[in-house]
C-alpha atoms as one frame of an Amber mdcrd trajectory, in Angstrom:
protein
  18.163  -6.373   3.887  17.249  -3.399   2.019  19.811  -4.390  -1.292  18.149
  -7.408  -0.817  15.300  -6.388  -1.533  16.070  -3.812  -4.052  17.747  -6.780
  -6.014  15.125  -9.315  -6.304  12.324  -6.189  -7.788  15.480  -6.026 -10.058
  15.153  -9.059 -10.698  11.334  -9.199 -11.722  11.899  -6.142 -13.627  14.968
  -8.248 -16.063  12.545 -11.374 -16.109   9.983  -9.250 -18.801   7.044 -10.784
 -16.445   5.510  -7.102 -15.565   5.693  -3.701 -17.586   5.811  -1.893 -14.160
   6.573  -2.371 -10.827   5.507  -0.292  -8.083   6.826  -0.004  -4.361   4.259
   1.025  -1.859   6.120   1.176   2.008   4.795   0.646   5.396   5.314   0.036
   8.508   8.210  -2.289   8.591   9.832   0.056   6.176  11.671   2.617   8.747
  15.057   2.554   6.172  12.519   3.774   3.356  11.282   6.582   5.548  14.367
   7.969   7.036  16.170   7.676   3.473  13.377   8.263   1.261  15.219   9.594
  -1.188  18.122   7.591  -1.378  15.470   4.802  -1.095  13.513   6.051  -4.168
  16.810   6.182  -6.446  17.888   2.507  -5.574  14.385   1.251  -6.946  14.744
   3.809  -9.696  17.760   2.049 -10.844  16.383  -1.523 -10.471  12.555  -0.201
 -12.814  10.691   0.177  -9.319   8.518   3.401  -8.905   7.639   3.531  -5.214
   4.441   5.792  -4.569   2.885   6.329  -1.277   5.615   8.483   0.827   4.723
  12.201   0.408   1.377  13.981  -0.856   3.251  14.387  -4.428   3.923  10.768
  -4.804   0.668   9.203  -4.235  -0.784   8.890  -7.241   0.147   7.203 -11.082
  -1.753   6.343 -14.402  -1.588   3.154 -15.520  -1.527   2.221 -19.213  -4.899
   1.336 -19.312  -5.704   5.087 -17.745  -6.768   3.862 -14.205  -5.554   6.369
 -11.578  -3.727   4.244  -8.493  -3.772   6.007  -5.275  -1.135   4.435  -2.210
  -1.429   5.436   0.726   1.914   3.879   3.218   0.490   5.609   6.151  -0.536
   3.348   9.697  -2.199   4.554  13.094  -1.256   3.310  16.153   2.608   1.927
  15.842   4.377   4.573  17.625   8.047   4.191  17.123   6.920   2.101  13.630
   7.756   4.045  10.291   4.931   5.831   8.457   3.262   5.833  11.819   0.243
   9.336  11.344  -2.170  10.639  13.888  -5.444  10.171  12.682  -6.660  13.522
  12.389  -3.161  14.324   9.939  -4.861  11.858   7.657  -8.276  13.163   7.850
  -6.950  16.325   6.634  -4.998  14.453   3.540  -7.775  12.596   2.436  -9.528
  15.289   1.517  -6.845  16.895  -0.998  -6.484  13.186  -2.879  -7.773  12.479
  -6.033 -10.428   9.905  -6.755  -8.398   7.226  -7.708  -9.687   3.671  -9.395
  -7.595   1.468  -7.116  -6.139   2.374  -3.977  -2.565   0.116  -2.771  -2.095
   1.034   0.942  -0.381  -0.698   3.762  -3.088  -0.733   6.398  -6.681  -1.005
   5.621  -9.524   1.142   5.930 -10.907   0.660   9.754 -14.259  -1.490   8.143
 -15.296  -4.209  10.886 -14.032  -7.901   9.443 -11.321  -5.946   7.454  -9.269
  -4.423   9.876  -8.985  -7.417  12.563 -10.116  -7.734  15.717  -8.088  -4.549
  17.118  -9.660  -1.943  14.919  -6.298  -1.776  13.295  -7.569  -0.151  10.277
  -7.470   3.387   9.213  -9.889   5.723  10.046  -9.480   8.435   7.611  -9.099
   5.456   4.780 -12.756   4.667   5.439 -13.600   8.546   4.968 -11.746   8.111
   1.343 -13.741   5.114   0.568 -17.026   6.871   2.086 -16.144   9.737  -0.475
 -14.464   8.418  -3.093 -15.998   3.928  -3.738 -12.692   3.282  -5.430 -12.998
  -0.537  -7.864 -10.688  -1.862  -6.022  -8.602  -1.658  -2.828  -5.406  -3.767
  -2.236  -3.955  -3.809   0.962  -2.053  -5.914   3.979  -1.145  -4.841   7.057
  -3.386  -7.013   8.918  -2.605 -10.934   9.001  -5.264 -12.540   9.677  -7.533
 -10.794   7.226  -6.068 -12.456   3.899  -8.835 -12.748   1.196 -11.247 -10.777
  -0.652 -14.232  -8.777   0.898 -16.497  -6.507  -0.745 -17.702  -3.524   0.977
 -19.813  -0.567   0.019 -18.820  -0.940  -3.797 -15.845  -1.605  -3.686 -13.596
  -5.076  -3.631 -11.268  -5.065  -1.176  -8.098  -7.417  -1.361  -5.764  -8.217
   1.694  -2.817  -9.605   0.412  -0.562 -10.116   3.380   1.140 -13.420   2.704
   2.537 -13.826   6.926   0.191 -14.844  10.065   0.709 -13.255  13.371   4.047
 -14.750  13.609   5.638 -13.816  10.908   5.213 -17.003   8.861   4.438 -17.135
   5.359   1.238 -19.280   5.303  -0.581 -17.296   2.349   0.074 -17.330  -1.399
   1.274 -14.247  -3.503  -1.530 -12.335  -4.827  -1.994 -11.307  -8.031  -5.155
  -9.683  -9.049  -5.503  -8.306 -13.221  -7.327  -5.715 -13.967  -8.488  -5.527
 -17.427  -6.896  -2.988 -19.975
């Protein structure tokens, strides 16, 4: 599954279509986190930068000098890679950097974002309290596809499955201008 995978980003990378690619994890992603670093040197090798797995790799500038923050961390999924105790991420948030756009695998814990379970992240919401990145891309939560705005900032859930599994949503692809 994981070569799989590797090879189709490999694949986007040959087609010319994007300048870079970036791998964010989460919690289906329990190869990535037991072999991060082998992980980290098969997308090397196919043009993938994956961000989001330890306090040093969180952050990038983009070409167009926007910081990205990700953030692969989840609450709740005991057992689940990338699984964090809430209070472990209240800690982290404050040692990030403001970032323009934040990419992370569960969303902040914002009522109508975060589905009906309160799946979200707490200590995301303190980051977007603190911080009001532009823009916030996440997925995580299936039934939450679509844009909302919230306290200045546009969020994005891009989760293309439903509860099932099933792809029922469209790829995303949001531009941000240069």
């Amino acid at each position: 599954e994981w070569a799989k995978r590797v090879k189709s980003f490999a694949d986007l990378k040959e087609d010319n279509k994007f300048d870079e690619l970036y791998y964010i994890p989460g919690n289906h992603d329990l190869h990535v986190e037991l072999y991060t670093g082998p992980s980290n040197q098969d997308l090397r090798r196919a043009g993938v930068k994956m961000l989001g797995t330890h306090p040093r790799f969180m952050t990038t500038k983009l070409k167009n000098g926007m910081i990205v923050l990700a953030l692969s961390f989840v609450v709740g999924l005991p057992g689940w890679a990338f699984n964090r105790v809430e209070e472990g991420l209240d800690s982290l948030v404050y040692s990030l950097p403001k970032a323009d756009i934040v990419v992370s695998h569960s969303p902040p814990r914002i009522n109508g974002m975060d589905g009906k379970g309160g799946w979200g992240v707490e200590a995301w919401t303190l980051y977007q309290h603190i911080h009001k990145p532009a823009i916030w891309i996440n997925g995580h939560i299936h039934e939450c596809y679509g844009e909302h705005a919230h306290n200045g900032t546009q969020f994005y859930n891009v989760s293309m499955c439903d509860r099932a599994y099933d792809q029922v949503n469209a790829p995303a692809v949001i531009y941000v201008d240069d």
